Structure formats: C-alpha cells, structure tokens
GROMACS .gro file of C-alpha atoms in nm:
model
  465
    1MET     CA    1   3.395  27.511   7.401
    2LEU     CA    2   3.061  27.466   7.319
    3LEU     CA    3   2.883  27.533   7.694
    4ASP     CA    4   3.080  27.787   7.850
    5GLU     CA    5   2.841  28.016   7.853
    6LEU     CA    6   2.589  27.859   8.043
    7SER     CA    7   2.552  27.772   8.377
    8GLU     CA    8   2.536  27.542   8.589
    9GLU     CA    9   2.166  27.406   8.579
   10GLN     CA   10   2.217  27.447   8.251
   11LYS     CA   11   2.501  27.192   8.111
   12LYS     CA   12   2.405  26.925   8.378
   13ALA     CA   13   2.042  26.924   8.140
   14VAL     CA   14   2.286  26.983   7.830
   15THR     CA   15   2.460  26.696   7.923
   16GLN     CA   16   2.219  26.457   8.091
   17SER     CA   17   2.246  26.127   7.890
   18GLY     CA   18   1.945  25.838   7.822
   19ASN     CA   19   1.590  25.960   7.880
   20VAL     CA   20   1.511  26.363   8.123
   21LEU     CA   21   1.258  26.539   8.178
   22LEU     CA   22   1.350  26.890   8.253
   23THR     CA   23   1.118  27.116   8.409
   24ALA     CA   24   1.247  27.541   8.305
   25CYS     CA   25   1.090  27.740   8.458
   26PRO     CA   26   0.963  28.078   8.303
   27GLY     CA   27   1.277  28.319   8.179
   28SER     CA   28   1.573  28.010   8.319
   29GLY     CA   29   1.608  27.984   7.925
   30LYS     CA   30   1.390  27.681   7.809
   31THR     CA   31   1.472  27.743   7.432
   32ARG     CA   32   1.931  27.772   7.513
   33VAL     CA   33   1.906  27.521   7.630
   34ILE     CA   34   1.796  27.266   7.370
   35VAL     CA   35   1.906  27.506   7.132
   36TYR     CA   36   2.245  27.314   7.338
   37LYS     CA   37   2.113  26.971   7.369
   38LEU     CA   38   2.121  26.957   7.006
   39ALA     CA   39   2.402  27.066   6.924
   40TYR     CA   40   2.610  26.854   7.233
   41VAL     CA   41   2.448  26.560   7.069
   42LEU     CA   42   2.550  26.663   6.778
   43ALA     CA   43   2.885  26.758   6.772
   44ASN     CA   44   2.957  26.460   6.980
   45ALA     CA   45   2.787  26.171   6.751
   46GLU     CA   46   2.971  25.959   6.632
   47ILE     CA   47   3.069  25.994   6.273
   48GLY     CA   48   3.124  25.766   6.126
   49VAL     CA   49   2.856  25.595   6.247
   50TRP     CA   50   2.629  25.912   6.093
   51GLU     CA   51   2.802  26.005   5.804
   52GLN     CA   52   2.650  25.602   5.649
   53SER     CA   53   2.390  25.601   5.823
   54ARG     CA   54   2.028  25.820   5.789
   55LYS     CA   55   2.074  25.915   6.244
   56MET     CA   56   1.896  26.240   6.310
   57VAL     CA   57   1.856  26.410   6.680
   58LEU     CA   58   1.406  26.517   6.711
   59ALA     CA   59   1.313  26.860   6.788
   60LEU     CA   60   0.963  26.818   6.784
   61THR     CA   61   0.800  27.224   6.923
   62PHE     CA   62   0.460  27.362   7.020
   63THR     CA   63   0.447  27.658   6.693
   64VAL     CA   64   0.645  27.707   6.364
   65ARG     CA   65   0.831  27.986   6.459
   66ALA     CA   66   0.969  27.803   6.786
   67ALA     CA   67   1.049  27.574   6.488
   68GLU     CA   68   1.200  27.882   6.328
   69GLU     CA   69   1.354  28.015   6.622
   70MET     CA   70   1.576  27.736   6.664
   71GLY     CA   71   1.751  27.686   6.326
   72LYS     CA   72   1.837  28.101   6.342
   73ARG     CA   73   1.925  28.003   6.662
   74LEU     CA   74   2.188  27.644   6.566
   75SER     CA   75   2.324  27.817   6.291
   76ALA     CA   76   2.445  28.187   6.429
   77MET     CA   77   2.593  27.860   6.620
   78ASP     CA   78   2.737  27.776   6.337
   79ILE     CA   79   2.632  27.396   6.457
   80ASP     CA   80   2.572  27.162   6.084
   81THR     CA   81   2.234  27.160   6.080
   82SER     CA   82   2.145  26.956   5.736
   83ARG     CA   83   2.105  26.671   6.071
   84ILE     CA   84   1.779  26.817   6.279
   85TRP     CA   85   1.511  26.847   6.173
   86ALA     CA   86   1.231  27.003   6.358
   87GLY     CA   87   0.934  27.077   6.390
   88THR     CA   88   0.545  27.059   6.487
   89ILE     CA   89   0.411  26.744   6.517
   90HIS     CA   90   0.131  26.738   6.236
   91ALA     CA   91   0.473  26.899   6.013
   92PHE     CA   92   0.657  26.512   6.158
   93CYS     CA   93   0.411  26.297   6.068
   94LEU     CA   94   0.254  26.433   5.779
   95LYS     CA   95   0.688  26.415   5.648
   96TRP     CA   96   0.777  26.043   5.809
   97ILE     CA   97   0.401  25.907   5.864
   98PHE     CA   98   0.138  26.047   5.700
   99GLU     CA   99   0.344  26.071   5.346
  100PRO     CA  100   0.496  25.791   5.283
  101TYR     CA  101   0.294  25.499   5.458
  102HIS     CA  102  -0.156  25.606   5.478
  103GLN     CA  103  -0.111  25.437   5.199
  104GLN     CA  104  -0.105  25.150   5.475
  105LEU     CA  105  -0.479  25.210   5.671
  106SER     CA  106  -0.744  25.084   5.391
  107GLU     CA  107  -0.988  25.434   5.404
  108LEU     CA  108  -0.760  25.643   5.264
  109LYS     CA  109  -0.681  25.434   4.981
  110ALA     CA  110  -0.949  25.593   4.814
  111GLY     CA  111  -0.702  25.936   4.825
  112PHE     CA  112  -0.689  26.290   5.045
  113LYS     CA  113  -0.618  26.619   5.112
  114ILE     CA  114  -0.454  26.863   5.399
  115ALA     CA  115  -0.729  27.033   5.479
  116ASP     CA  116  -0.702  27.373   5.511
  117GLU     CA  117  -0.713  27.504   5.812
  118ASP     CA  118  -0.967  27.844   5.711
  119PHE     CA  119  -1.206  27.510   5.536
  120CYS     CA  120  -1.200  27.365   5.912
  121LYS     CA  121  -1.257  27.719   6.062
  122ASP     CA  122  -1.548  27.832   5.844
  123LEU     CA  123  -1.730  27.444   5.904
  124VAL     CA  124  -1.680  27.511   6.249
  125THR     CA  125  -1.849  27.898   6.205
  126ARG     CA  126  -2.162  27.688   5.935
  127LEU     CA  127  -2.226  27.347   6.232
  128LYS     CA  128  -2.207  27.648   6.471
  129GLU     CA  129  -2.521  27.855   6.353
  130LYS     CA  130  -2.680  27.546   6.224
  131TYR     CA  131  -2.688  27.398   6.575
  132ARG     CA  132  -2.748  27.775   6.737
  133ILE     CA  133  -2.332  27.776   6.983
  134ASN     CA  134  -2.307  28.036   7.110
  135PRO     CA  135  -1.978  28.153   6.804
  136ALA     CA  136  -1.768  28.216   7.075
  137GLU     CA  137  -1.707  27.840   7.297
  138SER     CA  138  -1.426  27.647   7.162
  139ILE     CA  139  -1.472  27.267   7.095
  140ASN     CA  140  -1.190  27.091   7.134
  141LEU     CA  141  -1.207  26.846   6.760
  142LYS     CA  142  -0.925  26.607   6.866
  143PHE     CA  143  -0.917  26.260   6.956
  144ASP     CA  144  -0.719  26.032   7.202
  145ARG     CA  145  -0.510  25.770   7.136
  146PHE     CA  146  -0.847  25.476   7.063
  147GLY     CA  147  -1.040  25.736   6.808
  148GLN     CA  148  -1.264  25.875   7.097
  149PRO     CA  149  -1.280  26.276   7.091
  150LEU     CA  150  -1.189  26.472   7.367
  151GLU     CA  151  -1.481  26.648   7.390
  152LYS     CA  152  -1.747  26.570   7.593
  153GLY     CA  153  -2.017  26.837   7.576
  154SER     CA  154  -2.295  26.654   7.510
  155LYS     CA  155  -2.413  26.988   7.340
  156PHE     CA  156  -2.164  26.953   7.047
  157THR     CA  157  -2.185  26.613   6.895
  158ASP     CA  158  -2.412  26.639   6.653
  159ILE     CA  159  -2.133  27.005   6.532
  160LEU     CA  160  -1.821  26.710   6.514
  161SER     CA  161  -2.118  26.427   6.389
  162GLU     CA  162  -2.080  26.604   6.017
  163TYR     CA  163  -1.778  26.861   6.053
  164HIS     CA  164  -1.611  26.402   6.044
  165LYS     CA  165  -1.891  26.273   5.796
  166THR     CA  166  -1.817  26.671   5.546
  167LEU     CA  167  -1.491  26.612   5.545
  168LYS     CA  168  -1.513  26.188   5.470
  169GLN     CA  169  -1.754  26.290   5.240
  170LYS     CA  170  -1.489  26.568   5.066
  171ASN     CA  171  -1.170  26.342   5.135
  172LEU     CA  172  -1.043  26.648   5.305
  173ILE     CA  173  -0.775  26.511   5.623
  174ASP     CA  174  -0.789  26.766   5.951
  175PHE     CA  175  -0.430  26.831   6.148
  176ASP     CA  176  -0.661  26.606   6.415
  177LEU     CA  177  -0.684  26.298   6.202
  178LEU     CA  178  -0.378  26.276   6.030
  179LEU     CA  179  -0.225  26.209   6.423
  180PHE     CA  180  -0.471  25.951   6.467
  181TYR     CA  181  -0.413  25.771   6.154
  182SER     CA  182   0.001  25.857   6.186
  183TYR     CA  183  -0.015  25.648   6.565
  184ARG     CA  184  -0.197  25.438   6.370
  185ILE     CA  185  -0.004  25.359   6.086
  186LEU     CA  186   0.297  25.310   6.391
  187LEU     CA  187   0.094  25.131   6.599
  188GLN     CA  188  -0.006  24.841   6.313
  189SER     CA  189   0.381  24.895   6.136
  190LYS     CA  190   0.641  24.806   6.353
  191GLU     CA  191   0.860  24.774   6.077
  192LEU     CA  192   0.806  25.137   6.060
  193THR     CA  193   0.826  25.204   6.417
  194LEU     CA  194   1.173  24.985   6.447
  195LYS     CA  195   1.333  25.230   6.177
  196LEU     CA  196   1.203  25.591   6.220
  197ALA     CA  197   1.350  25.520   6.615
  198GLY     CA  198   1.678  25.371   6.414
  199ILE     CA  199   1.742  25.694   6.265
  200PHE     CA  200   1.627  25.962   6.495
  201GLU     CA  201   1.839  25.904   6.810
  202LEU     CA  202   1.711  26.210   7.026
  203ILE     CA  203   1.390  26.378   7.113
  204CYS     CA  204   1.257  26.666   7.242
  205VAL     CA  205   0.998  26.773   7.312
  206ASP     CA  206   0.899  27.147   7.376
  207GLU     CA  207   0.695  27.238   7.617
  208TYR     CA  208   0.579  26.877   7.712
  209GLN     CA  209   0.344  27.008   7.930
  210ASP     CA  210   0.088  27.079   7.692
  211THR     CA  211   0.086  26.775   7.469
  212GLN     CA  212  -0.192  26.581   7.369
  213ASP     CA  213  -0.198  26.182   7.467
  214LEU     CA  214  -0.210  26.091   7.087
  215GLN     CA  215   0.111  26.306   7.063
  216TYR     CA  216   0.211  26.124   7.364
  217GLY     CA  217   0.147  25.790   7.199
  218ILE     CA  218   0.347  25.856   6.930
  219ILE     CA  219   0.616  25.954   7.101
  220SER     CA  220   0.672  25.665   7.340
  221LEU     CA  221   0.629  25.370   7.063
  222LEU     CA  222   0.904  25.505   6.877
  223VAL     CA  223   1.105  25.524   7.202
  224LYS     CA  224   0.986  25.193   7.305
  225ALA     CA  225   1.028  25.032   6.949
  226ASN     CA  226   1.440  25.085   7.015
  227PRO     CA  227   1.471  25.209   7.360
  228SER     CA  228   1.828  25.074   7.340
  229LYS     CA  229   1.976  25.354   7.056
  230THR     CA  230   1.605  25.602   7.114
  231SER     CA  231   1.585  25.842   7.403
  232VAL     CA  232   1.408  26.173   7.455
  233PHE     CA  233   1.423  26.493   7.645
  234PHE     CA  234   1.103  26.648   7.757
  235VAL     CA  235   1.154  27.043   7.788
  236GLY     CA  236   0.793  27.209   7.920
  237ASP     CA  237   0.657  27.342   8.303
  238VAL     CA  238   0.350  27.214   8.432
  239ASP     CA  239   0.265  27.532   8.589
  240GLN     CA  240   0.231  27.718   8.235
  241ALA     CA  241  -0.017  27.424   8.153
  242ILE     CA  242  -0.257  27.607   8.023
  243TYR     CA  243  -0.430  27.415   7.705
  244LYS     CA  244  -0.562  27.179   7.926
  245SER     CA  245  -0.953  27.311   7.758
  246LEU     CA  246  -0.697  27.161   7.411
  247GLY     CA  247  -0.613  26.824   7.547
  248GLY     CA  248  -0.284  26.969   7.620
  249ILE     CA  249  -0.190  26.630   7.925
  250ALA     CA  250   0.082  26.775   8.197
  251LYS     CA  251   0.156  26.487   8.292
  252THR     CA  252   0.402  26.405   8.644
  253HIS     CA  253   0.707  26.164   8.668
  254SER     CA  254   0.549  25.877   8.681
  255GLU     CA  255   0.313  25.897   8.396
  256ILE     CA  256   0.595  25.944   8.169
  257ARG     CA  257   0.795  25.685   8.233
  258GLY     CA  258   0.480  25.449   8.212
  259GLU     CA  259   0.495  25.638   7.864
  260LEU     CA  260   0.808  25.480   7.800
  261GLY     CA  261   0.758  25.110   7.941
  262GLY     CA  262   0.915  25.215   8.305
  263MET     CA  263   1.237  25.315   8.139
  264PRO     CA  264   1.428  25.572   8.391
  265LEU     CA  265   1.341  25.910   8.350
  266LYS     CA  266   1.612  26.157   8.456
  267ALA     CA  267   1.454  26.431   8.670
  268LEU     CA  268   1.585  26.841   8.576
  269ASN     CA  269   1.532  27.134   8.674
  270LEU     CA  270   1.572  27.476   8.557
  271SER     CA  271   1.518  27.708   8.859
  272ALA     CA  272   1.754  27.972   8.791
  273ASN     CA  273   1.443  28.342   8.609
  274TYR     CA  274   1.748  28.623   8.375
  275ARG     CA  275   1.444  28.743   8.258
  276SER     CA  276   1.214  28.978   8.509
  277SER     CA  277   1.274  29.140   8.896
  278GLN     CA  278   1.278  28.961   9.133
  279ARG     CA  279   0.925  29.150   9.198
  280ILE     CA  280   0.772  29.044   8.991
  281ILE     CA  281   0.870  28.636   9.003
  282ASP     CA  282   0.748  28.689   9.413
  283PHE     CA  283   0.479  28.818   9.296
  284TYR     CA  284   0.342  28.470   9.079
  285MET     CA  285   0.538  28.215   9.278
  286ASN     CA  286   0.170  28.288   9.417
  287PHE     CA  287  -0.024  28.084   9.168
  288GLN     CA  288   0.295  27.775   9.151
  289GLN     CA  289   0.172  27.430   9.198
  290GLN     CA  290   0.503  27.298   9.183
  291ASN     CA  291   0.673  27.339   9.471
  292ILE     CA  292   1.000  27.490   9.261
  293LYS     CA  293   1.241  27.871   9.459
  294ILE     CA  294   1.252  28.081   9.110
  295LYS     CA  295   1.572  28.253   9.206
  296GLY     CA  296   1.616  28.665   8.965
  297LEU     CA  297   1.973  28.631   8.789
  298GLY     CA  298   1.944  28.847   8.415
  299LYS     CA  299   1.935  29.194   8.384
  300TYR     CA  300   1.624  29.274   8.562
  301ALA     CA  301   1.673  29.083   8.899
  302LYS     CA  302   1.728  29.309   9.162
  303GLU     CA  303   1.562  29.616   8.947
  304LYS     CA  304   1.248  29.758   9.134
  305ALA     CA  305   0.961  29.667   8.909
  306LEU     CA  306   0.634  29.846   8.933
  307VAL     CA  307   0.312  29.521   9.038
  308SER     CA  308   0.009  29.753   9.002
  309LEU     CA  309  -0.361  29.649   9.083
  310ASN     CA  310  -0.669  29.870   8.959
  311ARG     CA  311  -0.966  29.645   9.144
  312ASP     CA  312  -1.171  29.988   9.174
  313ILE     CA  313  -1.231  30.143   8.811
  314HIS     CA  314  -1.502  30.092   8.565
  315HIS     CA  315  -1.489  29.853   8.261
  316ALA     CA  316  -1.630  30.228   8.038
  317ASP     CA  317  -1.275  30.358   8.137
  318ILE     CA  318  -1.091  30.084   8.059
  319VAL     CA  319  -0.891  30.235   7.746
  320PRO     CA  320  -0.839  30.518   7.830
  321GLU     CA  321  -0.641  30.393   8.129
  322ILE     CA  322  -0.428  30.147   7.947
  323VAL     CA  323  -0.369  30.475   7.731
  324ARG     CA  324  -0.260  30.602   8.036
  325LEU     CA  325   0.020  30.279   8.097
  326ILE     CA  326   0.151  30.217   7.722
  327LYS     CA  327   0.207  30.619   7.741
  328LEU     CA  328   0.283  30.612   8.150
  329SER     CA  329   0.574  30.295   7.931
  330LEU     CA  330   0.659  30.510   7.598
  331SER     CA  331   0.794  30.843   7.914
  332LYS     CA  332   0.984  30.619   8.006
  333GLY     CA  333   1.134  30.496   7.699
  334ILE     CA  334   1.016  30.146   7.675
  335PRO     CA  335   1.003  30.035   7.343
  336GLU     CA  336   0.653  29.916   7.139
  337ASN     CA  337   0.800  29.686   7.129
  338GLU     CA  338   0.816  29.504   7.491
  339ILE     CA  339   0.476  29.660   7.568
  340CYS     CA  340   0.168  29.432   7.580
  341VAL     CA  341  -0.205  29.425   7.661
  342LEU     CA  342  -0.335  29.135   7.742
  343VAL     CA  343  -0.739  29.070   7.603
  344PRO     CA  344  -0.940  28.779   7.834
  345GLN     CA  345  -1.035  28.648   7.561
  346TRP     CA  346  -0.958  28.622   7.223
  347TRP     CA  347  -1.300  28.785   7.026
  348LEU     CA  348  -1.215  29.151   7.264
  349VAL     CA  349  -0.852  29.159   7.016
  350THR     CA  350  -0.993  29.314   6.767
  351SER     CA  351  -1.221  29.596   6.952
  352ILE     CA  352  -0.955  29.700   7.192
  353SER     CA  353  -0.713  29.740   6.930
  354LYS     CA  354  -0.928  29.990   6.699
  355GLN     CA  355  -0.924  30.212   6.994
  356LEU     CA  356  -0.596  30.195   7.099
  357MET     CA  357  -0.529  30.298   6.761
  358LYS     CA  358  -0.781  30.582   6.752
  359LEU     CA  359  -0.663  30.774   7.144
  360LEU     CA  360  -0.259  30.649   7.068
  361PRO     CA  361  -0.225  30.702   6.653
  362GLU     CA  362   0.082  30.773   6.696
  363CYS     CA  363   0.115  30.434   6.826
  364HIS     CA  364   0.181  30.097   6.576
  365PHE     CA  365  -0.051  29.811   6.638
  366SER     CA  366  -0.043  29.441   6.623
  367SER     CA  367  -0.210  29.046   6.759
  368SER     CA  368   0.112  28.901   6.600
  369ILE     CA  369   0.371  28.805   6.818
  370ALA     CA  370   0.597  28.719   6.490
  371ARG     CA  371   0.552  29.136   6.471
  372LYS     CA  372   0.735  29.117   6.835
  373THR     CA  373   1.071  29.238   6.615
  374ALA     CA  374   0.852  29.522   6.423
  375SER     CA  375   0.756  29.902   6.636
  376SER     CA  376   0.419  29.674   6.723
  377ILE     CA  377   0.199  29.684   7.012
  378ILE     CA  378   0.085  29.345   7.080
  379VAL     CA  379  -0.194  29.297   7.175
  380ASN     CA  380  -0.303  28.998   7.251
  381THR     CA  381  -0.424  28.648   7.461
  382CYS     CA  382  -0.269  28.504   7.751
  383MET     CA  383  -0.246  28.120   7.500
  384GLY     CA  384  -0.143  28.373   7.211
  385VAL     CA  385   0.141  28.497   7.400
  386LYS     CA  386   0.239  28.243   7.586
  387GLY     CA  387   0.644  28.204   7.572
  388GLU     CA  388   0.733  28.595   7.520
  389GLU     CA  389   0.855  28.868   7.725
  390PHE     CA  390   0.745  29.241   7.772
  391GLU     CA  391   0.894  29.529   7.956
  392THR     CA  392   0.517  29.553   8.040
  393VAL     CA  393   0.255  29.343   8.065
  394ILE     CA  394  -0.076  29.548   8.132
  395ALA     CA  395  -0.309  29.245   8.162
  396TYR     CA  396  -0.711  29.354   8.157
  397GLY     CA  397  -1.061  29.168   8.254
  398LEU     CA  398  -0.902  28.971   8.538
  399LEU     CA  399  -1.273  28.864   8.658
  400ARG     CA  400  -1.377  28.508   8.782
  401GLY     CA  401  -1.633  28.308   8.427
  402TYR     CA  402  -1.299  28.533   8.224
  403VAL     CA  403  -1.031  28.433   8.378
  404PRO     CA  404  -1.044  28.175   8.434
  405HIS     CA  405  -1.327  28.068   8.171
  406TRP     CA  406  -1.746  27.917   8.338
  407SER     CA  407  -1.595  27.665   8.134
  408ALA     CA  408  -1.271  27.577   8.378
  409ILE     CA  409  -1.575  27.701   8.677
  410ILE     CA  410  -1.800  27.488   8.524
  411SER     CA  411  -1.598  27.151   8.513
  412GLY     CA  412  -1.446  27.184   8.847
  413ASP     CA  413  -1.037  27.328   8.730
  414GLU     CA  414  -1.121  27.708   8.859
  415ARG     CA  415  -0.852  27.658   9.087
  416GLU     CA  416  -0.581  27.535   8.892
  417THR     CA  417  -0.672  27.677   8.560
  418SER     CA  418  -0.731  28.032   8.728
  419GLN     CA  419  -0.373  27.968   8.925
  420ARG     CA  420  -0.181  27.857   8.625
  421LEU     CA  421  -0.320  28.119   8.383
  422LEU     CA  422  -0.199  28.423   8.657
  423TYR     CA  423   0.151  28.248   8.622
  424VAL     CA  424   0.123  28.257   8.283
  425ILE     CA  425   0.024  28.647   8.187
  426ALA     CA  426   0.300  28.770   8.489
  427SER     CA  427   0.543  28.615   8.422
  428ARG     CA  428   0.549  28.754   8.071
  429ALA     CA  429   0.685  29.065   8.271
  430LYS     CA  430   0.949  29.153   8.301
  431LEU     CA  431   1.027  29.516   8.517
  432ASN     CA  432   0.642  29.657   8.440
  433LEU     CA  433   0.323  29.452   8.580
  434HIS     CA  434  -0.026  29.571   8.536
  435LEU     CA  435  -0.269  29.369   8.666
  436ILE     CA  436  -0.651  29.518   8.628
  437ALA     CA  437  -0.973  29.353   8.795
  438GLU     CA  438  -1.258  29.644   8.734
  439ARG     CA  439  -1.596  29.664   8.848
  440GLY     CA  440  -1.885  29.736   8.629
  441ARG     CA  441  -1.972  29.376   8.401
  442VAL     CA  442  -2.241  29.145   8.424
  443THR     CA  443  -2.282  28.798   8.340
  444ASN     CA  444  -2.625  28.770   8.133
  445ASN     CA  445  -2.842  28.706   8.408
  446GLY     CA  446  -2.792  29.047   8.531
  447LYS     CA  447  -2.516  28.926   8.802
  448PRO     CA  448  -2.212  29.103   8.848
  449TYR     CA  449  -1.799  28.959   8.776
  450GLU     CA  450  -1.656  28.989   9.061
  451ILE     CA  451  -1.203  28.972   9.028
  452ASN     CA  452  -1.042  28.647   8.975
  453LEU     CA  453  -1.082  28.461   9.341
  454GLU     CA  454  -0.710  28.345   9.335
  455LEU     CA  455  -0.508  28.696   9.296
  456ASP     CA  456  -0.837  28.758   9.511
  457GLU     CA  457  -0.646  28.578   9.732
  458VAL     CA  458  -0.296  28.676   9.756
  459GLY     CA  459  -0.168  28.890  10.019
  460PHE     CA  460   0.089  29.169   9.823
  461THR     CA  461   0.191  29.528   9.882
  462TYR     CA  462   0.081  29.611   9.557
  463ASP     CA  463   0.259  30.068   9.375
  464LEU     CA  464   0.075  30.277   9.315
  465VAL     CA  465   0.064  30.426   8.919
   0.00000   0.00000   0.00000
C-alpha cells in the first residue's frame, strides 16, 4: 500500500483533507511527506474528471534543487508526474501568469526581458561602489504586495532608486518585479485567478516560514478564488525561519488563516527526528521557540554523539583546528561528503576553502550543495546548507556580530535570530557537532568579539575532542 512506509504522524498529514499547516521539525521527513501527499492526491483523484480537464497539483519549493528531488522520488515510486507541477514560485509565476498574461499591464506592453541574475548582482556591486557602501552589506531588493520596498535602510534609498531606474531603461524584469507584476495581474483579473484556481486542486508550499509577503499574497488569491475546490498544504518550521532579513515571514496559524479568508486550517506536527542522535537533538532544543518535544527515532538516535564547544582557541589557529576535526571524522570512516564546515559569513567561504585545501591536499572541498553526492567536504554558510544533513558539522565564528550579524542586533531581533541560526546549524548534524567561538577577533572599533549570547547561556555538558 502507498502509505505503509509512513509513520502515524506522517500518514495523518498525508491523508488530512482541507487546508493544513504542518510543522515539520528537523529530520522529520518533510520532503517525504510532501512527495507522498502529492502521490496520495493523484491516487485518490476523480480520474474521469481529471482526464477531461487540466486539473493538476502544484508544489511550490524554496529551491530548484528541492523540486528536482521531489521529481526523482516520485519517479522512483512509479508515479505519473504529468499532473504535478513542481518548482519555485518565481518559475510558477513566469510560466503560468507573467509570460502568458503580462500584456494586461500597460507598463509592460512595450516589451521586456527577464534580467540575468549575474547582471543584477553586478549592477548592485557597481552601485555599492558608487555610493561607498560596504560590499559585504546585503541590500533587500524585494517588495511587499503594495509595491513598497522591504529594505528600510535609508542609506540604501539612492541605490534602490538607481537600480530600478536602470532596469526600467533596459526593459528588464528581475525576479522580485516578476512576483510583484504577477500579483498585480491576478489582482486585477478575477477571471484568470479563478481559471488557475480551477486547475490546481492542491497547492503544497514548502518552507512556508521563509515565504515572502508577495508570495503569501499570490497563494492567498488563488486559494480564495475557489475555496471549495482548491486547498493548500503549508509545510515548514518556524524555528528554522532564518530568511527574515531577506523578506521571509514566519506567519502564525491565525495570520495564515487570515490569508485564506478565515477558512479552516488544520494544524499538525511532525515531531519524530530520523536524522540525529538524541544527544544532538537535546542540545539544539535549547534554541527552540516552539513547544514541541522532538524524539530521535532514526539510525543514530541512540548513538553517543560528540557535541563540543571550543571557546579558548585563538582565531589564528582556527584552520589547523578545523583540519584536526576533519581528520578525526575521516579516521572514524566518515566519508568526505558527510562532513560540513560552516562559516559565519559568505565572504569567508573562498578563503577558508583555499586554506583547507592547502593543508589537506588529499581531500576535496566544495561550496556547492549539488556536489554533496560526490566526494567533497562542503564549506558553506548556515543559509547555504539549510535542509541538508551531515554526519559531522564543524561551525566556527559563533560570535556576537557574526552569528547573528550586527544588523539583527541593531534592529532588536538579536535573540530570535540567534536562536534560529543556532537551531539550524546544530540540527544539520547527525552524529558529531563541533562548535567554535574563537578568541582574538576585534571589531572595527577595536572591541573584542564575544561569544554568541544564546550559546553562552546554554547549560550543556560538552565533550572534549
């Protein structure tokens, strides 16, 4: 039977009808549940009705890689995927809304091209140089559903203005404008909205906690257009909401119900972890904001995990220490692609990789998660490995101002952001978690960096390695 391999929690989520908000804790089989949900809906569809119509199910994923993974799993289950459309919301808007219906907006009748991501990045880099902004500072280019920029930093006003002026002059549409225009098309064309809602009987939304305002708006319009026929399946984890600075909104149950026009929304949980040792789970539950008891049930659940915290090492000795920890894992037979080194900020990825390659010439290193299946030790950021898992995770730079960044501290979001980052970092590990808060780093003002405050508060008996 289709559902025989699922746990009771997973079965309940898959078979629940109507609108669902599913909280999926780390390692609880989130992707597995979405895949089985899609398969279950297809298996129980009114075949005659579906064959005579364009009815489909829609799976909105956070990344292209996640959509590809779902496709592979469905194919392995011998599921006909012709009635499933899976991809990012940007790809969905481009194919189903923007390309066929953009002429409905007067400002786009003169024509347009989708801006190349590299062009947009280069443009922002040039504008940062022009306006003397630190290259490492991130600028939020996104809008809300009312067309207001999400970036509140006044020092970026000129950059944002010139960025969008340049795109307009070149008749270019970036991915953020794509969402905004798609929302506007749906808003002014009830006929189109009703048509799309009639096609998609189920809308699955992966990583809902990182969904942006415009994305909620688009999903809301589709579901409310045909509430008796279109339902939504939100899956995610508020404790892993680490994209707030980029516009992600971890909406509450009542807020999402509001987006759905007050329609019923069943709240369910996946609380079993099939990834990590219970010791690692117990550690990262210190940073949990939701009251869900997570129980390890997988291969490593009862294994004696290593959880270490080094707060005495000097930053000049970081690379040799990481090399030592990598060698320790390799000596235990852990393959390279099951080892991950997490850097505190993205600009450090290249420099630390080069130093590690020099000291470990026999090993392979990569920053690409797509290469995780190959023999490469991954070097990336917390955001870059979200959704991934490794037997060994080594994270350094766990310092206030690095993790979290000063921007979260200044905005007053320090504690919440810090807890979520530490939760994600620690929950990537299956068996070995090595945390480093090095000494000797100083701010631009010469003040010493201190250990992440939330990490410093944890009363945990760490291992010596």
